[in-house]
Coordinates of N, CA and C in Angstrom, one line a residue:
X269 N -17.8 -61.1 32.0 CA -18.8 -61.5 31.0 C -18.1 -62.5 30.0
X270 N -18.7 -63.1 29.8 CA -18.3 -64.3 28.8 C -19.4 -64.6 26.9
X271 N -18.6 -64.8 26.7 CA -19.5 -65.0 25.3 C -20.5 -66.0 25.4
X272 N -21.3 -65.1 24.3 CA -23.4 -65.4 24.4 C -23.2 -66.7 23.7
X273 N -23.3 -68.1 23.7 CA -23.5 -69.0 23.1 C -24.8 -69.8 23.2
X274 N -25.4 -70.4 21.9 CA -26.5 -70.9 21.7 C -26.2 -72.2 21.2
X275 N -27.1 -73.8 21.7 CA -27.5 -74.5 21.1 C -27.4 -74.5 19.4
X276 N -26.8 -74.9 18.7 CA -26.5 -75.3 17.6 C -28.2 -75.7 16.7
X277 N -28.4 -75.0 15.5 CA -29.6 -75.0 14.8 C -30.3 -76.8 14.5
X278 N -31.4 -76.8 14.9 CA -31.4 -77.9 14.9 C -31.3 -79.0 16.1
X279 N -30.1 -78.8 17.0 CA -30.2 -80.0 17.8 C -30.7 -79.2 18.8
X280 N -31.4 -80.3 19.8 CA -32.6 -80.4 20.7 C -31.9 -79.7 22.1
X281 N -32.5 -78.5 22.4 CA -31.6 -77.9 23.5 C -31.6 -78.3 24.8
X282 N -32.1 -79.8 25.0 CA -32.5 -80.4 26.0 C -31.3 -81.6 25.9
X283 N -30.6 -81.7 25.0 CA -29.2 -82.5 24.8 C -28.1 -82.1 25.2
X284 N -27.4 -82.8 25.7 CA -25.9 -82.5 25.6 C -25.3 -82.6 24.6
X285 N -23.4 -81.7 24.9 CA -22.7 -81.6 23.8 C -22.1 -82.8 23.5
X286 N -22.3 -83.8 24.7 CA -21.3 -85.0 24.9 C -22.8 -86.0 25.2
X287 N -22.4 -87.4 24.6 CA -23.3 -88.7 25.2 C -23.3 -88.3 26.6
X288 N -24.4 -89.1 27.3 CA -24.4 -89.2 28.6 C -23.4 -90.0 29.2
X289 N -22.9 -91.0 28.4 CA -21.8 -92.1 28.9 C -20.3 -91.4 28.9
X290 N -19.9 -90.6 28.5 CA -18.8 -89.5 28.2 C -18.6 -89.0 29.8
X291 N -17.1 -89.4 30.0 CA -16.8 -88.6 31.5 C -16.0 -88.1 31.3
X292 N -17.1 -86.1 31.2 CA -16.2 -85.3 30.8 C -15.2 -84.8 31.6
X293 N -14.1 -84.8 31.6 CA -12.4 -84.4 32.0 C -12.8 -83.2 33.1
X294 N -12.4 -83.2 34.0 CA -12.2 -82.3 35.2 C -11.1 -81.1 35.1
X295 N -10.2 -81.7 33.6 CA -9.0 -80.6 34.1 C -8.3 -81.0 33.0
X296 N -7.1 -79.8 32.8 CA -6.2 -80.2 32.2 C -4.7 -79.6 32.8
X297 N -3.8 -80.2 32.6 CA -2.8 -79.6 33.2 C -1.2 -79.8 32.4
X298 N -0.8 -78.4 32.3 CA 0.5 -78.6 31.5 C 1.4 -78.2 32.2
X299 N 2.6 -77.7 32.4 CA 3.0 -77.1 32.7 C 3.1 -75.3 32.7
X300 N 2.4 -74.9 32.2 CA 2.3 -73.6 31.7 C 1.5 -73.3 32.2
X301 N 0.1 -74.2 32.3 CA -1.2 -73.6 32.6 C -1.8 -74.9 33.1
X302 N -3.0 -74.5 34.0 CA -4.3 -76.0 33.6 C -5.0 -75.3 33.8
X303 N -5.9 -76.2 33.5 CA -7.9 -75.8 33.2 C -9.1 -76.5 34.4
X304 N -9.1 -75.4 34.6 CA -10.7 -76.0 35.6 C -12.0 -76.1 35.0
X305 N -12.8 -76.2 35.6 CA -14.4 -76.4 35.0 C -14.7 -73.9 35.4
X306 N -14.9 -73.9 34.6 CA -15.0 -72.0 35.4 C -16.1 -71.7 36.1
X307 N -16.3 -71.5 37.5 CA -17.8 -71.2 38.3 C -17.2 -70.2 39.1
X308 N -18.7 -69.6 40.0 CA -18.4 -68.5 40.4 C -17.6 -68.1 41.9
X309 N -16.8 -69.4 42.0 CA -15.9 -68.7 42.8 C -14.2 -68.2 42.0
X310 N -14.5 -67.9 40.6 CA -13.6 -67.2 39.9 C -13.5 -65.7 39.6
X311 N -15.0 -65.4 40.1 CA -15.6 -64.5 39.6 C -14.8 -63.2 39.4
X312 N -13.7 -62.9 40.9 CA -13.3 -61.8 40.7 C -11.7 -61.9 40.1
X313 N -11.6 -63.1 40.1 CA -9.9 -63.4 39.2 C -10.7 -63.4 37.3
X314 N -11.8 -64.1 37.5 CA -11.6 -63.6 35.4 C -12.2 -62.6 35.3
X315 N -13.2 -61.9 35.9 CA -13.3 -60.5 35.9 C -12.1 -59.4 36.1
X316 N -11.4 -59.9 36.4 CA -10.1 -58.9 35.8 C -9.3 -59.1 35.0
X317 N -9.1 -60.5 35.0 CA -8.5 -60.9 33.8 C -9.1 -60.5 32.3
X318 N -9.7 -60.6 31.9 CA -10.8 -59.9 31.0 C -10.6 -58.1 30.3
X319 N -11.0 -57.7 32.0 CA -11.2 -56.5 31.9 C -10.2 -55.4 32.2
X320 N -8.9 -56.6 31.9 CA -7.6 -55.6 31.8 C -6.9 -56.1 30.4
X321 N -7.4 -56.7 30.0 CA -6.9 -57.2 28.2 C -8.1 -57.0 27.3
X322 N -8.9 -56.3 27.4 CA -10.1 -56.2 26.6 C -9.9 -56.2 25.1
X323 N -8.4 -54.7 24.6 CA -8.5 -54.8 23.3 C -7.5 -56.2 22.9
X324 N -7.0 -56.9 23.9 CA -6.0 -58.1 23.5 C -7.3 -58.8 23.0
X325 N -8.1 -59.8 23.9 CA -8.9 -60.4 23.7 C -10.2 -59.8 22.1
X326 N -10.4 -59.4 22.3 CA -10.9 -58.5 20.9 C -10.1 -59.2 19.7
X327 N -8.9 -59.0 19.9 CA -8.1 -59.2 18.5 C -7.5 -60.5 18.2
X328 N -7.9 -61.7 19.1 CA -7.4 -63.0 19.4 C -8.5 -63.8 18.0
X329 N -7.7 -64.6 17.5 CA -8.8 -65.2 16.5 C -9.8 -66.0 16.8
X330 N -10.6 -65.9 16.6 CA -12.1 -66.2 16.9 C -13.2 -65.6 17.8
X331 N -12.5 -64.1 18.2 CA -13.2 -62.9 18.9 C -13.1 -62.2 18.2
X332 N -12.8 -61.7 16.8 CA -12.7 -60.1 16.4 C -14.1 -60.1 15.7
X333 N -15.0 -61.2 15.4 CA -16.3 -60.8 14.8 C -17.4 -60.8 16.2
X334 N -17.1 -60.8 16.9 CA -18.2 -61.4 18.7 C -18.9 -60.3 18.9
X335 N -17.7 -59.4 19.2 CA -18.0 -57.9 19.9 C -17.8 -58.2 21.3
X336 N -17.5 -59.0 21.9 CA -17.2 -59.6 23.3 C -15.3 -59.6 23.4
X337 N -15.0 -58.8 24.4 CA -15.6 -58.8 25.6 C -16.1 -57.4 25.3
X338 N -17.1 -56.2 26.2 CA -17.5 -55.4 25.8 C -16.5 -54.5 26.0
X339 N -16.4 -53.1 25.2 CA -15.2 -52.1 25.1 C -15.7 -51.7 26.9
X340 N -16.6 -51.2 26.9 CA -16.7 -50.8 28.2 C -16.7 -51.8 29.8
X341 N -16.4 -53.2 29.5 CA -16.5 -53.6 30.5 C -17.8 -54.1 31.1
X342 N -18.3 -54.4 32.0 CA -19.4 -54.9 33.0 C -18.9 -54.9 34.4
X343 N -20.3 -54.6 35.2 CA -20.1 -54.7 36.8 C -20.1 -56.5 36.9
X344 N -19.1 -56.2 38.0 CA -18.6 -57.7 38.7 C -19.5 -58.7 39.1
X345 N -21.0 -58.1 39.1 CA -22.3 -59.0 39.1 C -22.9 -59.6 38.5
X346 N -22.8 -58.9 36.9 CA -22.9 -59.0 35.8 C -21.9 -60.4 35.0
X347 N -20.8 -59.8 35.7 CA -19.9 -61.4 35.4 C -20.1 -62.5 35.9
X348 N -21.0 -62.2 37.5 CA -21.3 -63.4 38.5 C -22.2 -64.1 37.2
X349 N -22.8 -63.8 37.0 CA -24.2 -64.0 36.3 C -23.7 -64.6 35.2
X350 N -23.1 -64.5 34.2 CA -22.4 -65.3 33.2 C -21.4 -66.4 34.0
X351 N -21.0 -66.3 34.9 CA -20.2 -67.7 35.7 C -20.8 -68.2 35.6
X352 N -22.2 -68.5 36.6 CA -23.5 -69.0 36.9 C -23.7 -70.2 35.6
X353 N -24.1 -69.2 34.6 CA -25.0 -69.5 33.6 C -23.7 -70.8 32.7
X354 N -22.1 -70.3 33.1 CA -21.6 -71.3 32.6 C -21.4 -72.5 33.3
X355 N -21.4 -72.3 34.5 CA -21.3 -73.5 35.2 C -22.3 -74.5 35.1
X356 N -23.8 -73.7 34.9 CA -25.4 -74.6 34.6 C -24.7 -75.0 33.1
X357 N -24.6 -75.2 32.0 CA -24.2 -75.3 31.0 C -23.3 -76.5 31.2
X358 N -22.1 -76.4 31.8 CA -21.7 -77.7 32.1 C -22.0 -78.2 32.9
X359 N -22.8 -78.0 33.8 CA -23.4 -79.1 34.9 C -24.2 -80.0 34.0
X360 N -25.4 -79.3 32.6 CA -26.5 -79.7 31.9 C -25.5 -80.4 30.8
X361 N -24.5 -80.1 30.7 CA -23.4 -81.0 29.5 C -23.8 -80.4 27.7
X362 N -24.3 -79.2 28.3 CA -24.6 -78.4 27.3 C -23.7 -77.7 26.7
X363 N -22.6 -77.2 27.5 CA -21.6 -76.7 26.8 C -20.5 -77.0 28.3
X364 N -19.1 -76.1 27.9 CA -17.9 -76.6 28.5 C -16.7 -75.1 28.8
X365 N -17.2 -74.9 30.0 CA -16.4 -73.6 29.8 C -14.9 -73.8 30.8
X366 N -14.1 -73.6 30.5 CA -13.0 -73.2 31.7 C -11.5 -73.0 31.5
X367 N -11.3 -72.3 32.9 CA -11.2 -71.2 33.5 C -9.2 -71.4 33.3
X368 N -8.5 -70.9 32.7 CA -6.9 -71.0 32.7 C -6.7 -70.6 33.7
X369 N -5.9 -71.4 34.3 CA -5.1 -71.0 35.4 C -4.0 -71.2 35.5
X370 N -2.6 -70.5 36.7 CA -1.2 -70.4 36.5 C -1.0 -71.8 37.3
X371 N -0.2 -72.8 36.9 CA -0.3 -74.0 37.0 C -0.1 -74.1 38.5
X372 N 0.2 -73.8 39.5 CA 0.5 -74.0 41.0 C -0.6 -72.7 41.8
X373 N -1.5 -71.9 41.3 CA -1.9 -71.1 42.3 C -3.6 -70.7 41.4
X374 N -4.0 -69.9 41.9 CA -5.3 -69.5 41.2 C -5.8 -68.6 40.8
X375 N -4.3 -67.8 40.1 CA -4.4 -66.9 39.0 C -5.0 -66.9 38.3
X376 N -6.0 -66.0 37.3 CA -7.1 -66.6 36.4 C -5.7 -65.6 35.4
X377 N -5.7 -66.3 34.0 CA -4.7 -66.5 32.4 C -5.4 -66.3 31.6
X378 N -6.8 -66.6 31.3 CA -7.4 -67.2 30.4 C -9.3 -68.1 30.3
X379 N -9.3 -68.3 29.0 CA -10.6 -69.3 29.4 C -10.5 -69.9 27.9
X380 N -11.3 -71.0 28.3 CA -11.7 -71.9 27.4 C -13.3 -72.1 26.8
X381 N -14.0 -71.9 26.1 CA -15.4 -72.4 25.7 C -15.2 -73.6 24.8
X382 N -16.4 -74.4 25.0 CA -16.6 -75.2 24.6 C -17.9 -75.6 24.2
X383 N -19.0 -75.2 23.2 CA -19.9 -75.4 22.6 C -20.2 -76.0 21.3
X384 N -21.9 -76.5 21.2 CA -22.5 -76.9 19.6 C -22.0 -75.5 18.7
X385 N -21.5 -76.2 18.0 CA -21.5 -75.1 16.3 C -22.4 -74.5 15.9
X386 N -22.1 -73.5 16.1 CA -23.3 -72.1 15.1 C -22.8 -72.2 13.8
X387 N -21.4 -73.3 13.1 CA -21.2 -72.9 11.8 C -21.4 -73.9 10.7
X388 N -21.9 -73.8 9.8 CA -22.0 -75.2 8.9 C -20.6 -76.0 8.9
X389 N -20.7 -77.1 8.7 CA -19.7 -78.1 8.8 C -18.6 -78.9 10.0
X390 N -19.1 -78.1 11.0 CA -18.3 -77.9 12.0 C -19.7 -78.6 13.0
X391 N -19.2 -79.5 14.2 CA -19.8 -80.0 15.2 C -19.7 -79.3 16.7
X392 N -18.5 -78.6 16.5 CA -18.2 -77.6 18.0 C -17.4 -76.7 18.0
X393 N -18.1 -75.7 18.4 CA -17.4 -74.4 18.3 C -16.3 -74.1 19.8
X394 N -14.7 -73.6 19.3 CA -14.0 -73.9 20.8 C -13.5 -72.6 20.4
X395 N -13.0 -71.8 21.8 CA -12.6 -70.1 21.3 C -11.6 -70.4 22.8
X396 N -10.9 -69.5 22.6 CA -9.9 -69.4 24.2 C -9.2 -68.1 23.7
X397 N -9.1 -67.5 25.4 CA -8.2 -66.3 25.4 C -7.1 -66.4 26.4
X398 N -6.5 -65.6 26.2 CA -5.4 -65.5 27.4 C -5.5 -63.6 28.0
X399 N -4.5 -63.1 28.8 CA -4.1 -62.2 29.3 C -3.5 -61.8 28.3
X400 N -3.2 -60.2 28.0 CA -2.4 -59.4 27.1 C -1.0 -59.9 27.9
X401 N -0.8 -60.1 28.9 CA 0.6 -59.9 30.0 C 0.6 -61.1 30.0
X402 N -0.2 -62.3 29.3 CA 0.4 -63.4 29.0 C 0.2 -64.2 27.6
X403 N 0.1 -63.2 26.6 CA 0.2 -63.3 25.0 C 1.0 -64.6 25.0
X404 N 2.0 -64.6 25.5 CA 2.9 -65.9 25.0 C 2.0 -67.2 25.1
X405 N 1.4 -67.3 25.6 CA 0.6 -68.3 26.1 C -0.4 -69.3 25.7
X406 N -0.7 -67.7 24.3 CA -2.1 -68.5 23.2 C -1.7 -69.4 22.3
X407 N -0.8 -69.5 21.8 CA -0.6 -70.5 21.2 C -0.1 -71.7 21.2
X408 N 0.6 -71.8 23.0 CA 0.2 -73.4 23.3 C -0.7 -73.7 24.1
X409 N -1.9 -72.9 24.2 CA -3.0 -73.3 25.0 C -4.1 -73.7 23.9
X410 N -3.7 -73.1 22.5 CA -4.4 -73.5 21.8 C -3.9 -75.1 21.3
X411 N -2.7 -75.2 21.2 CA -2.0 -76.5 20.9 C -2.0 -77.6 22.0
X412 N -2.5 -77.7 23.2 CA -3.2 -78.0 24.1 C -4.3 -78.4 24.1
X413 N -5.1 -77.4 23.6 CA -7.0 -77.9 23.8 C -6.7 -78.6 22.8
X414 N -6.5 -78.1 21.5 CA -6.8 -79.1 20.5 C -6.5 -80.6 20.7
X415 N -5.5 -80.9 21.1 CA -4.8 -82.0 21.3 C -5.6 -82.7 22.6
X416 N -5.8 -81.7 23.2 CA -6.9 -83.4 24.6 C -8.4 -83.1 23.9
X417 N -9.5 -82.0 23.1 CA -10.3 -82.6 22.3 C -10.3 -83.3 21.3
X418 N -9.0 -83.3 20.6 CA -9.4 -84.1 19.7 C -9.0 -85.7 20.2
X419 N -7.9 -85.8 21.5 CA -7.7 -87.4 21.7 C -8.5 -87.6 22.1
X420 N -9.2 -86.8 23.6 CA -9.8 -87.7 24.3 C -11.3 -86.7 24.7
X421 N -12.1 -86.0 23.5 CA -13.5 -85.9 23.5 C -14.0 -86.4 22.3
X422 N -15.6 -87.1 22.1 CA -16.3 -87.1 21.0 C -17.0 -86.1 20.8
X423 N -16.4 -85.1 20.1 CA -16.7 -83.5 19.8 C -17.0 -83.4 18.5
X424 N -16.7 -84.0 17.3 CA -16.7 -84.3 16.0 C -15.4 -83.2 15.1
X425 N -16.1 -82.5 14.7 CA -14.9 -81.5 13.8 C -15.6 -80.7 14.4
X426 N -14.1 -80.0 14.9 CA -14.0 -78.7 15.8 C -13.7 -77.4 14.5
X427 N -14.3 -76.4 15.3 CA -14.4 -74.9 15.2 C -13.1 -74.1 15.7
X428 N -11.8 -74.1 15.3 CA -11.2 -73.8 16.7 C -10.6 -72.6 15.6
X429 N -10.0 -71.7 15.8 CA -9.0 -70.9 15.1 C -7.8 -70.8 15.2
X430 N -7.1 -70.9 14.3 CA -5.6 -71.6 14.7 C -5.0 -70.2 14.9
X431 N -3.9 -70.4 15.6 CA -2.9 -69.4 16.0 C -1.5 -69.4 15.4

């Protein structure tokens, strides 16, 4: 399961997060980690990734007000279903979800969101988590996103929580 995100107050939920002229990035890749687009052939690598750091994720900044991921978990179908729904999201360029991975294999680490702002002042809300068994990891994945959204998306002022 993935966090419930909505269209931002106001803009037209029939828009994307990005112009249509915008070719949004396929990937990112560091040495530590890269990023895919997240769909449901992940399903059962972030479903456990997730649901074996639950109270990690919980306490990562920008999840301790969510309530996500749930204390108890969700069936693995239930996750298909939030894949799905993220993948339509970025297919529709509505939002931008994906998937951390260990940079040579297809270990799921982590995730990325990428959505319209729920917050005044702010144009995009961006949240990421890692594994509890890969804590080291949050705070150059966050020094990462920030740095390829802010060079190379027109996102405006980001939402991000620093680490």
């Amino acid at each position: 399961m993935q966090p419930q995100y909505q269209p931002a107050t106001g803009r037209d939920s029939g828009s994307g997060l990005v112009p249509d002229d915008f070719t949004v990035p396929p990937d990112l890749a560091t040495s530590q980690f890269r990023l895919e687009p997240l769909g449901p052939r992940h399903n059962a690598a972030d479903h456990a990734a997730w649901t074996g750091s639950i109270e990690h994720i919980r306490a990562t900044p920008g999840f301790q007000e969510r309530g996500w991921p749930p204390a108890a978990g969700m069936p693995l179908e239930a996750n298909l279903t939030d894949l799905r729904r993220h993948a339509d999201d970025f297919a529709r360029r509505r939002g931008f979800t994906y998937t951390v991975l260990e940079p040579a294999g297809d270990e799921v680490i982590g995730c990325v969101y990428i959505y319209p702002s729920r917050s005044d002042g702010y144009d995009t809300d961006v949240a990421s988590w890692v594994r509890a068994d890969r804590a080291e990891l949050d705070a150059p994945l966050y020094g990462a996103v920030t740095a390829w959204l802010s060079g190379h998306w027109p996102l405006g002022r980001l939402n991000y929580h620093p680490r």
